[in-house]
Coordinates of C-alpha atoms and ligand atoms in Angstrom, one line a residue:
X1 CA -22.5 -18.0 -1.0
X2 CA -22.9 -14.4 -2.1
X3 CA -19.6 -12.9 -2.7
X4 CA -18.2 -9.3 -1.2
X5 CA -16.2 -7.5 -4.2
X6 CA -12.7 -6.7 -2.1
X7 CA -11.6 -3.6 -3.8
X8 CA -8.1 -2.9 -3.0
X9 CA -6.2 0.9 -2.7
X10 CA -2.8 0.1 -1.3
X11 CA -1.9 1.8 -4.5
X12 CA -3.5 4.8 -4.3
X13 CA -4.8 5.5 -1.1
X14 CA -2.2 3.7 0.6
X15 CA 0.5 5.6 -1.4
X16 CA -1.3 8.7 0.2
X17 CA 0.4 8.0 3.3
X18 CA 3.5 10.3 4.4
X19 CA 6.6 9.3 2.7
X20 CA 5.0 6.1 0.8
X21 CA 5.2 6.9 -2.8
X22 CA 6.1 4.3 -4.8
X23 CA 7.7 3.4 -7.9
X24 CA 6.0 2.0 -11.5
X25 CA 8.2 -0.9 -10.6
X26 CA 7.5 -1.3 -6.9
X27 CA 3.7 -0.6 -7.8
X28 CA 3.7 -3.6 -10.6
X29 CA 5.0 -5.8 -8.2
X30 CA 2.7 -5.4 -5.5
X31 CA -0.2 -5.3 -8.4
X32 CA 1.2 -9.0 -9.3
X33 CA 0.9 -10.1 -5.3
X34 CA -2.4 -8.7 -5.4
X35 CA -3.9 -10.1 -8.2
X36 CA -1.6 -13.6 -6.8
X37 CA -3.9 -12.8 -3.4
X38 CA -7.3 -12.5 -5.5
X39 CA -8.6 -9.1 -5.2
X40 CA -11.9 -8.2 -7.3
X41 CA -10.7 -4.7 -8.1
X42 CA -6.7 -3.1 -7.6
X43 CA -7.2 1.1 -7.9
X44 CA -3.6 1.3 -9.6
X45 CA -3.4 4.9 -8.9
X46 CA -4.7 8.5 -10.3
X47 CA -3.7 9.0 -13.4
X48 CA -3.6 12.8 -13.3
X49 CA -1.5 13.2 -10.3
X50 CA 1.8 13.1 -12.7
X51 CA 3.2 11.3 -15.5
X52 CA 4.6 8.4 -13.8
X53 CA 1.2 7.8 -12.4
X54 CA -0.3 7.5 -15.4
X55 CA 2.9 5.1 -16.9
X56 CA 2.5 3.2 -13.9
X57 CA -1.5 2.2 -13.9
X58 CA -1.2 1.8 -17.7
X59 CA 1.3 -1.2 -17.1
X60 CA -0.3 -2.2 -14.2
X61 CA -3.5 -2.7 -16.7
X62 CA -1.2 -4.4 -19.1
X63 CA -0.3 -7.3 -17.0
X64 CA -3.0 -7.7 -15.0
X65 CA -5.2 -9.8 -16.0
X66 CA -7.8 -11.8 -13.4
X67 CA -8.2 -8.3 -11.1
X68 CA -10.3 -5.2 -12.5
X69 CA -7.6 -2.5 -13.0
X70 CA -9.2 1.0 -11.7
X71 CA -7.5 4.5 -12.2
X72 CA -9.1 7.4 -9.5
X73 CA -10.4 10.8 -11.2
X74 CA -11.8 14.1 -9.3
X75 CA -14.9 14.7 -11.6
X76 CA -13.3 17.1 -14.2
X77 CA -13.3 16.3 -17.6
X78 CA -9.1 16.2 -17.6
X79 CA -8.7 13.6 -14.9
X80 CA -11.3 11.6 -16.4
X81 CA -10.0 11.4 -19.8
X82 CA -6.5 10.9 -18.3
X83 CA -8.2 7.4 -16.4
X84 CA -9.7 6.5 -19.1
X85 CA -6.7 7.0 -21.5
X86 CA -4.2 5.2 -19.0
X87 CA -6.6 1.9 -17.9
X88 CA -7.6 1.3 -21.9
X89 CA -5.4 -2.2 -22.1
X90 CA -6.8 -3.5 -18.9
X91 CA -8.6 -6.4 -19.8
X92 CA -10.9 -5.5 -17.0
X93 CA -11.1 -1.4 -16.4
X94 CA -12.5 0.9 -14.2
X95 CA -13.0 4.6 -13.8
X96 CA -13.5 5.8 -10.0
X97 CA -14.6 9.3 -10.3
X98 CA -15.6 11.4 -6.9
X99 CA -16.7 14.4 -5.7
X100 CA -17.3 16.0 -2.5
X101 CA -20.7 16.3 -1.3
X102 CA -20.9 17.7 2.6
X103 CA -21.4 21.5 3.1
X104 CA -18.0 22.1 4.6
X105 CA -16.2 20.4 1.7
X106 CA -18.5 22.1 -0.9
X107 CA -18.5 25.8 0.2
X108 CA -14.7 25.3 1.6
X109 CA -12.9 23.5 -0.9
X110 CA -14.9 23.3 -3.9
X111 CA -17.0 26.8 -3.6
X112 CA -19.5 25.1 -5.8
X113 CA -23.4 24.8 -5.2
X114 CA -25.1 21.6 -4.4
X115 CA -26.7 22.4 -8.2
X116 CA -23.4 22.6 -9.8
X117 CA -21.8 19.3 -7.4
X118 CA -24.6 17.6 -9.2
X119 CA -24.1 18.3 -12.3
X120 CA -20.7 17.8 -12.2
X121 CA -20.8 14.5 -11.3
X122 CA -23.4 13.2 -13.4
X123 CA -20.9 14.9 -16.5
X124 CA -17.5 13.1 -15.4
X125 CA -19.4 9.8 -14.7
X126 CA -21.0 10.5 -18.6
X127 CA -17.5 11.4 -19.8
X128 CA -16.4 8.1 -18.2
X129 CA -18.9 6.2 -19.4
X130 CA -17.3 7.1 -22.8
X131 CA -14.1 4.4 -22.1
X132 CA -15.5 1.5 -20.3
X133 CA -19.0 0.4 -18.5
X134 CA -17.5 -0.2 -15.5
X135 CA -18.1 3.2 -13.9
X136 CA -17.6 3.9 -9.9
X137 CA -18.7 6.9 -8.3
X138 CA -17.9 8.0 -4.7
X139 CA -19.6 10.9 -2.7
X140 CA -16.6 12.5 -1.1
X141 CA -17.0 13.0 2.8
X142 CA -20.2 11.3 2.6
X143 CA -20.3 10.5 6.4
X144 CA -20.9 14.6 7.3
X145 CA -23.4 15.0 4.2
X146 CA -26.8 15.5 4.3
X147 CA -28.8 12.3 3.4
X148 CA -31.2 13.7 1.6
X149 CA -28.5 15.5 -0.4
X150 CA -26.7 12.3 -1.3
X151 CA -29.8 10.5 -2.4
X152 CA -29.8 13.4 -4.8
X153 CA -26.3 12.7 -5.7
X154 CA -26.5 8.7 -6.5
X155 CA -30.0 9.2 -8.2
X156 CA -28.7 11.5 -10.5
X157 CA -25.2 9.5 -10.9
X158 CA -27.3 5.8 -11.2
X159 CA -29.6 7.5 -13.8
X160 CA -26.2 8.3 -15.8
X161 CA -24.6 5.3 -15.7
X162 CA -22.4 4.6 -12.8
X163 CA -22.4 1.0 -11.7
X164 CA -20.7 1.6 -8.2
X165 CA -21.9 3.6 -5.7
X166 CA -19.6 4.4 -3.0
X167 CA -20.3 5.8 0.3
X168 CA -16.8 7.3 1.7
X169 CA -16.2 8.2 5.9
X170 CA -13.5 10.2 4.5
X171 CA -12.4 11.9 7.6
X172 CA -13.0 8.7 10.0
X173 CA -15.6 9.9 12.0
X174 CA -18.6 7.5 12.3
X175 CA -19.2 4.7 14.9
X176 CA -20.3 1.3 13.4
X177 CA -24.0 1.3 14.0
X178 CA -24.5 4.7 12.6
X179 CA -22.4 3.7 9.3
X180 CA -24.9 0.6 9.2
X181 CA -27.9 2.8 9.8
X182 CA -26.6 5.2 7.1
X183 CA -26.0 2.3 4.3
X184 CA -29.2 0.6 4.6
X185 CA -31.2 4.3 4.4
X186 CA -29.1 4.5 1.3
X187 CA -30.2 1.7 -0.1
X188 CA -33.9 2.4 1.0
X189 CA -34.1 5.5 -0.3
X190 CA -32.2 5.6 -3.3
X191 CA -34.0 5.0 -6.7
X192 CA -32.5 2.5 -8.8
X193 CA -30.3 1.4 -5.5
X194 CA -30.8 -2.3 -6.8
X195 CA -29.2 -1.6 -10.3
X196 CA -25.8 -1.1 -8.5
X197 CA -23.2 -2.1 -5.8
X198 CA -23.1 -0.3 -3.0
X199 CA -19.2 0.2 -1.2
X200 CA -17.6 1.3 1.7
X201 CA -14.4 3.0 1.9
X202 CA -13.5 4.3 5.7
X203 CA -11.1 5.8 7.1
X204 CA -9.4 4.7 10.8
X205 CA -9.1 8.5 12.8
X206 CA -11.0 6.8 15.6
X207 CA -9.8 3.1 14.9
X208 CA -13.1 2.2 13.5
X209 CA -12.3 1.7 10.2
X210 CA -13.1 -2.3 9.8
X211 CA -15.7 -2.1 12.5
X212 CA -17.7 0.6 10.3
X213 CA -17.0 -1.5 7.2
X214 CA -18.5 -4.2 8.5
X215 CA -21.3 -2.8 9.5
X216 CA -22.2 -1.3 6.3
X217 CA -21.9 -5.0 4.9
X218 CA -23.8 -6.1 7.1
X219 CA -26.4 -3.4 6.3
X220 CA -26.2 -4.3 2.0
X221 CA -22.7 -2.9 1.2
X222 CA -21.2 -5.6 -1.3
X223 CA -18.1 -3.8 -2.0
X224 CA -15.2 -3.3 1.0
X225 CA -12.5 -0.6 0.0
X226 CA -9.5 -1.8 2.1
X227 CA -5.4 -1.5 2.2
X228 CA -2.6 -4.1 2.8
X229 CA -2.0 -3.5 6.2
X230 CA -4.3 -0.7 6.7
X231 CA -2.3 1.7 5.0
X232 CA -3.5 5.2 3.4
X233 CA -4.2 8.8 4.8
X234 CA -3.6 9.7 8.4
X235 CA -4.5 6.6 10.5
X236 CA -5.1 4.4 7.3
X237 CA -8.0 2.9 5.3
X238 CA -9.8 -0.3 6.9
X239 CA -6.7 -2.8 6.8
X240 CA -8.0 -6.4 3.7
X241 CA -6.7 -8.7 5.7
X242 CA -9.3 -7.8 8.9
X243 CA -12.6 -7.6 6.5
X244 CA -11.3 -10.5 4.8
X245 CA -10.7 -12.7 7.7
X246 CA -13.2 -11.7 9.8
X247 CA -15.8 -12.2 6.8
X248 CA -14.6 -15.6 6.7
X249 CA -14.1 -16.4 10.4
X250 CA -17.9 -15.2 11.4
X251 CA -19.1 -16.7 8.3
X252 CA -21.8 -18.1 10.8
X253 CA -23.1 -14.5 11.2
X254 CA -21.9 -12.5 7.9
X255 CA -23.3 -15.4 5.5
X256 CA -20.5 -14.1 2.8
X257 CA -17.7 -15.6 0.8
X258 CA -14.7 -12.9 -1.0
X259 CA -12.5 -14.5 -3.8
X260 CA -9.4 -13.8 -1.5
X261 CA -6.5 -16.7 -1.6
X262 CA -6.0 -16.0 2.6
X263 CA -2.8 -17.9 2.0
X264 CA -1.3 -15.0 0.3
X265 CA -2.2 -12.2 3.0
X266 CA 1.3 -12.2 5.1
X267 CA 3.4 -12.9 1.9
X268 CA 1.1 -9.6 1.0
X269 CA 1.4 -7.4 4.0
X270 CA 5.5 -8.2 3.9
X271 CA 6.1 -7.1 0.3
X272 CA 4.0 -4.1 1.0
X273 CA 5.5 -2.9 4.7
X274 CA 9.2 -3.9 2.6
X275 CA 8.2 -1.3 -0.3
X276 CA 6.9 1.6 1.4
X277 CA 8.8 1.5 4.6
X278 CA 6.1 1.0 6.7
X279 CA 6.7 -1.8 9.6
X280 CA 3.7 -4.1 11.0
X281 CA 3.5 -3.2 14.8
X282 CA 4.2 -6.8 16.6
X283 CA 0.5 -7.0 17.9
X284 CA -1.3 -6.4 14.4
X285 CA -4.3 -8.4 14.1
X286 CA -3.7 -11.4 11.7
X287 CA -0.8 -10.2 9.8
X288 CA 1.4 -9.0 13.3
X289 CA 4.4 -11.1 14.6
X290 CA 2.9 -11.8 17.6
X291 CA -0.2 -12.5 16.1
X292 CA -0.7 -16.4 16.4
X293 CA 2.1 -16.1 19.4
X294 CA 1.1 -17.5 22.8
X295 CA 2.9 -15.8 25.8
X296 CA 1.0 -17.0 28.7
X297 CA 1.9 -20.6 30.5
X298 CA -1.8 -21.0 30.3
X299 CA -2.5 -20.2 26.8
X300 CA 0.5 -22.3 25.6
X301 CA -0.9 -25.0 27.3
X302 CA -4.6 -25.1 26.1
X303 CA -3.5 -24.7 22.7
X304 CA -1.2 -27.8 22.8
X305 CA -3.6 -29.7 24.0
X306 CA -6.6 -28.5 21.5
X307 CA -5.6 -25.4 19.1
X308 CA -9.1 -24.4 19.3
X309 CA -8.9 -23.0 23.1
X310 CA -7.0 -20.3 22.2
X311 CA -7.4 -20.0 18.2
X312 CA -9.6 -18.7 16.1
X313 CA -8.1 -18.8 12.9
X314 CA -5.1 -21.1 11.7
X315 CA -1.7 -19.1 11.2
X316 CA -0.7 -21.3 8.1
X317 CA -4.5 -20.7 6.7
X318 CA -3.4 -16.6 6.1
X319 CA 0.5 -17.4 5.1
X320 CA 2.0 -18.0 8.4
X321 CA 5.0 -20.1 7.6
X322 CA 4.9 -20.1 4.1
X323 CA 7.5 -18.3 3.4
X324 CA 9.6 -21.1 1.9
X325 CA 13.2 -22.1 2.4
X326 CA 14.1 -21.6 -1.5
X327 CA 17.3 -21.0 -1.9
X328 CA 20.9 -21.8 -0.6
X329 CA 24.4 -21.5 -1.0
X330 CA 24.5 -23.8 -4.0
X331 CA 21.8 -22.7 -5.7
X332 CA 22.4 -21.2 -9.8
X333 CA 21.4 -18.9 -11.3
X334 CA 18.4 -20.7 -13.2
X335 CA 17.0 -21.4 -10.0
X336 CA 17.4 -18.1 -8.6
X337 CA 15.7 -16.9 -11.6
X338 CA 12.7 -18.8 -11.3
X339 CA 12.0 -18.0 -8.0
X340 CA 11.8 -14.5 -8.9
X341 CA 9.4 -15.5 -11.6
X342 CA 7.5 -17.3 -9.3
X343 CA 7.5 -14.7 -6.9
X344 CA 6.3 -12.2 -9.3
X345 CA 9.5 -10.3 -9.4
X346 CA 10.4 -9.4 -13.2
X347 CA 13.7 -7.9 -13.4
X348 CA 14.2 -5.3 -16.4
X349 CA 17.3 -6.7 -18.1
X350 CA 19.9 -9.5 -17.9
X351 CA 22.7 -7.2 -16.6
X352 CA 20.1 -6.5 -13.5
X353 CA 19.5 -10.4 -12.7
X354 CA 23.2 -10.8 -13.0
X355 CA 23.7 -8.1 -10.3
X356 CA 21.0 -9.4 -8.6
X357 CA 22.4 -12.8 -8.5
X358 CA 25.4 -11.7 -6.9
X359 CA 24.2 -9.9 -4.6
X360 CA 22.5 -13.1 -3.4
X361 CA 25.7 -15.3 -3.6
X362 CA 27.4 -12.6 -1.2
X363 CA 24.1 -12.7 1.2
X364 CA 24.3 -16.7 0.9
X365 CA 27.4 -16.6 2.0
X366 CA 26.9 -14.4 5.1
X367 CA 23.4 -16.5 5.5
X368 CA 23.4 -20.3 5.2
X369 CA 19.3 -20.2 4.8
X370 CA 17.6 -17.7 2.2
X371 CA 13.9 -17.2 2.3
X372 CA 10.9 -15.8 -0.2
X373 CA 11.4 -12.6 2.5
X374 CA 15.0 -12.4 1.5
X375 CA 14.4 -12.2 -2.1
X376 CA 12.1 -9.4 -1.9
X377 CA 14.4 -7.2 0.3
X378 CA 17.5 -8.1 -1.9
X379 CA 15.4 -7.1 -5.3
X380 CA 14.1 -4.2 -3.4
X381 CA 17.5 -2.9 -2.5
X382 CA 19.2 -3.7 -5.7
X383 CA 16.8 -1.6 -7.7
X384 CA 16.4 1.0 -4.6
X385 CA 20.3 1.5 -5.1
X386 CA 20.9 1.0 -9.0
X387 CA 18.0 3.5 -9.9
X388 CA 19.2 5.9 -7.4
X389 CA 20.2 9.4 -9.4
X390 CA 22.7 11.2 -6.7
X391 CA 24.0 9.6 -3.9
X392 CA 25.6 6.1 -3.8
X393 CA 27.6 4.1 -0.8
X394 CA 30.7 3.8 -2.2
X395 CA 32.3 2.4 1.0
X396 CA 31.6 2.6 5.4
X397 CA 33.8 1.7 7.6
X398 CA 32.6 2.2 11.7
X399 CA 34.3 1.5 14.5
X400 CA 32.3 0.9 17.3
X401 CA 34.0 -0.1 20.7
X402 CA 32.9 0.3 25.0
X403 CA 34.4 3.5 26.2
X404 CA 35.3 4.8 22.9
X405 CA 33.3 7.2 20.6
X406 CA 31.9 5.4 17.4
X407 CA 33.5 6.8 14.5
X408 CA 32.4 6.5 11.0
X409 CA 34.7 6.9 7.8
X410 CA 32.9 6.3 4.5
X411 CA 33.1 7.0 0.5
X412 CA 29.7 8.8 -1.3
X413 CA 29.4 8.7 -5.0
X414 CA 28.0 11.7 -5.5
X415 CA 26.1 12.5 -8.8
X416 CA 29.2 10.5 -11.0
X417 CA 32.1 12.1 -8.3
X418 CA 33.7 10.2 -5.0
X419 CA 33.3 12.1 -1.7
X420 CA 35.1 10.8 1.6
X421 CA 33.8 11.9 5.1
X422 CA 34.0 11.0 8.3
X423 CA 32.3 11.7 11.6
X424 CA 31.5 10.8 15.2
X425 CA 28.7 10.4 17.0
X426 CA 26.8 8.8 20.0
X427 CA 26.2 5.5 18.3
X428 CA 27.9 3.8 15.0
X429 CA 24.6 4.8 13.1
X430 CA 24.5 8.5 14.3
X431 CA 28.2 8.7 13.5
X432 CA 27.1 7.4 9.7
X433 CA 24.4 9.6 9.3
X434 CA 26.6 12.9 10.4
X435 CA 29.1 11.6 8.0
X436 CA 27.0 11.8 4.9
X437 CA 25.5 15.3 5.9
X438 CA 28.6 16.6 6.0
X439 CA 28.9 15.9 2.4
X440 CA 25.6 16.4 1.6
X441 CA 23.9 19.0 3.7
X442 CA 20.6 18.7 3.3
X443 CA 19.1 19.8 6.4
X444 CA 16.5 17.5 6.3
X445 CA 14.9 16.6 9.6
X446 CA 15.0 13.3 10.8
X447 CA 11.1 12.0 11.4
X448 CA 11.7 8.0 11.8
X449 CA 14.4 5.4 12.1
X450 CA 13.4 2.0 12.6
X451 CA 15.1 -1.4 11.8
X452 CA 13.0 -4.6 11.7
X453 CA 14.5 -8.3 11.2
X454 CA 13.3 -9.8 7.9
X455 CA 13.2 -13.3 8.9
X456 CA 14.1 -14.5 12.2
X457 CA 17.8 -15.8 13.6
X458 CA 20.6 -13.1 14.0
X459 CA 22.4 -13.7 10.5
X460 CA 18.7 -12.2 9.4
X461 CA 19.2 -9.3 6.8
X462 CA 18.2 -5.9 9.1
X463 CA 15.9 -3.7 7.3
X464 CA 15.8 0.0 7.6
X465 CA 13.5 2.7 7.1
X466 CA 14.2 6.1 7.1
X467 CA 11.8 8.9 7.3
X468 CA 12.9 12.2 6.6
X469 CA 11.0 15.8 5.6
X470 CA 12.1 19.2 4.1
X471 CA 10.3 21.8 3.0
X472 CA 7.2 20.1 3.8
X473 CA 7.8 16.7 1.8
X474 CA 8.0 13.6 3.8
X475 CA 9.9 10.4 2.2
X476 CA 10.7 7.0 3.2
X477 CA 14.0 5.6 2.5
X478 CA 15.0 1.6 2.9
X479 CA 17.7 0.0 3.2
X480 CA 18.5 -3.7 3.7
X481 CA 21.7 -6.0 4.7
X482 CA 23.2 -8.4 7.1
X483 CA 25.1 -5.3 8.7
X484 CA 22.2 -3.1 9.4
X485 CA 24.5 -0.3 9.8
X486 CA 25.4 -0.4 6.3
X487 CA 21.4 -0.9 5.8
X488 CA 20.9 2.4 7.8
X489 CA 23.3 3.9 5.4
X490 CA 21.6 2.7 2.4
X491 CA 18.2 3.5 4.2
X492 CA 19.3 7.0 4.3
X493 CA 20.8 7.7 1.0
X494 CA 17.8 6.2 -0.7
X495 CA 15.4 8.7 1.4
X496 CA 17.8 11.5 0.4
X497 CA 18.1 10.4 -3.4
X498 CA 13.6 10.9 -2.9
X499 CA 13.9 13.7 -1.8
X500 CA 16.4 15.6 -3.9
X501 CA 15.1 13.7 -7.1
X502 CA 11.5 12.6 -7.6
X503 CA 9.1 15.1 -8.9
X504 CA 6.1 16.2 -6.9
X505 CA 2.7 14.8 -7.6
X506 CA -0.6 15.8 -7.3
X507 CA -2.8 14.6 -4.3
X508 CA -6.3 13.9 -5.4
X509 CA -8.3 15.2 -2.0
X510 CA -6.2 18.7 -2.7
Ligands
LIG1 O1 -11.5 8.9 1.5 C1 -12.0 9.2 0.5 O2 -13.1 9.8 0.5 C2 -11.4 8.8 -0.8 C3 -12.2 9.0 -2.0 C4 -11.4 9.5 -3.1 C5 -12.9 7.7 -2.3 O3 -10.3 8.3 -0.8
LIG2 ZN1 -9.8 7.5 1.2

């Protein structure tokens, strides 16, 4: 069966999403799930939005090793060298360079002529062609370009050496069979259109964004850009886990394989929605928790009797169930160590798998069973709260009762000094909250506060996100723990510690 190149941006495109920026750490370890999950291509990133960009896709392209590693650059000779420079040790790399092509972009943003767009691009997919062959290039807005215009474009690009051409719906504005008319003029017209692989990266403003995917593949697109849990700009890229599944469930009509391991999707779409902060809604297609749940008497009933009435995929066959019961009480510290290996978690030292291992023997002791789910958040927290620079929980204390105001009293170690404040408020986490600003006063408005269960049972660990925004920055802060006031605490400290600490990077659509 012909195979569909799944080309995966959680990294980059994703990380474009309010508040989600992520760590070299946080990035390598969802790299290592997606590589584990069997993506073609993983875009680690763009290089020239900051240092720690560039640090994090040149690791990324260090240990990667099945999955292309790909690095975004706009089409200047800077951001492509910067790609190239930062992907050199992958032992697969690729340069995506783009530019916009669609008179509002071009006479708005760029203020360059369609002459000067061209040659543009065809010089940054030459300068890229200078580090590896594997050369993408996207027309930027391509759904509100002219077609003749972009046949211009990928002529000119093909005819310099790009291997990849992809068609963008940047802004989320096309309706399936429209996207499918557009790709298969594309590959009509184009020149040289068999010499390449044509992609599809859309965007989901009106929701369409795995409907128009799938048109275009079914239309000669061989390349689907997606995101874990269709995360990225606005509403979100096309989400993997819907191309992929419904690529393999309609195999009767789409006629397609992809290399994706479907049994890694949820293990997947929980490490990702634990990193950035950003929960599944219950009723998400395939990786949802209500997903493969039956509510109805009726439903129930057919599917007990045959699983097909009601079923058309297997919960188990995209990681339902299993996240495995790996760890107890008992368990040592070899063992505890090996999961994380096997779970892709590397910790940086021996002093951070000690701490690590005792935060899991005080979590076993407060939870008799301790799942894959669990490991994540605990690893997740203990590097959330050892890296963070300014403000630490020291100590909380909330008292909580009917007909009494909750009251918070609690200990902040603030950059190296201890801080007590306490505070009231209409619930034990408002009361918390109004506690630390009144030792740290940042004025920083609150935009989300949401607390999900990691695994079920109420002795699950709670864990919080907090979304807050100054000055026009938005972050995410999270925070796990059996008490998930103490996890809204931690939550909140780590969003202020993002805000008042990481530098600012550069977006590559600015
Ligand atoms: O949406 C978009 O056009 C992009 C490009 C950089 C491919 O993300
Ligand atoms: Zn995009």
């Amino acid at each position: 069966m012909e195979q569909i190149i799944i080309f995966d941006t959680t990294l980059r495109d994703g990380e474009q999403s309010p508040g989600a920026a992520m760590t070299k750490e946080e990035k390598i370890r969802i790299a290592r799930q997606l590589e584990k999950l069997g993506v073609d291509v993983i875009e680690a990133g763009f290089a020239a939005a900051s240092p720690g960009d560039f640090e994090a896709i040149s690791e990324i392209a260090k240990v990667i090793k099945t999955s292309t590693v790909c690095s975004l650059a706009r089409a200047s000779e800077n951001d492509v060298r910067r790609a190239g420079e930062a992907i050199k040790h992958a032992a697969k790399g690729r340069i995506h360079t783009f530019i916009a092509t669609s008179k509002i972009h071009m006479e708005n943003k760029l203020r360059m002529s369609e002459d000067q767009v061209v040659e543009r691009a065809v010089q940054a997919v030459k300068w890229a062609c200078e580090y590896t062959e594997d050369v993408e290039f996207s027309a930027e807005d391509a759904v509100r370009s002219e077609v003749d215009f972009l046949v211009r474009v990928f002529e000119a690009v093909i005819e310099a050496g790009a291997k990849t051409i992809n068609v963008p719906d940047t802004v989320g504005y096309s309706i399936p069979s429209v996207w499918g008319e557009r790709m298969a003029e594309l590959i009509k017209r184009v020149k040289n259109s068999d010499k390449v692989v044509w992609s599809t990266h859309c965007h989901n403003d009106l929701g369409m964004a795995v409907a128009n995917s799938l048109a275009a593949v079914m239309n000669g697109a061989r390349q689907v850009e997606c995101t874990i849990n269709g995360l990225g700009e606005r509403a979100g890229n096309a989400s993997l886990e819907e191309i992929v599944m419904a690529i393999k469930t309609r195999s009767d009509l789409f006629n397609l394989g992809t290399r994706i391991d479907t049994t890694q999707i949820v293990p997947a779409s929980k490490l990702v929605s634990t990193i950035t902060g950003y929960p599944v809604q219950p009723n998400k297609a395939i990786v949802g928790a209500n997903a493969f749940a039956h509510e109805s008497g009726i439903h129930q009933d057919g599917v007990l009797k045959h699983r097909e009435t009601y079923e058309i995929m297997r919960a188990e066959d995209v990681g339902w169930g299993a996240n495995k019961l790996t760890l107890g009480k008992l368990s040592g510290r070899n063992a505890f160590r090996t999961r994380l290996k096997e779970l892709g978690i590397e910790l940086e030292s021996e002093d951070a798998l000690n701490a690590a291992f005792a935060r899991f023997k005080e979590l076993a002791d407060k939870k008799s069973e301790i799942f894959d789910e669990d490991l994540h958040a605990l690893v997740n927290d203990e590097v959330v709260q050892d890296t963070a620079e300014l403000f630490k929980l020291v100590y909380l204390q909330v008292a909580s009762q009917t007909g009494e105001i909750p009251h918070a009293i609690l200990t902040l170690n603030r950059d190296g000094m201890e801080q007590r404040a306490e505070a009231t408020g209409g619930g034990p986490v408002d009361a918390t909250f109004k506690a630390i600003e009144s030792v740290v006063n940042s004025a920083a408005e609150l935009l989300l506060y949401s607390v999900n269960n990691i695994t079920s049972g109420t002795d699950a660990q709670g864990e919080v996100t907090v979304r807050l925004s100054k000055g026009g920055r938005i972050v995410n802060g999270q925070g796990a723990d059996t008490d998930i006031v103490v996890a809204s605490a931690k939550a909140y400290l780590n969003a202020l510690n993002r805000l008042y600490v990481k530098p600012e990077k550069l977006n590559p659509q600015v």
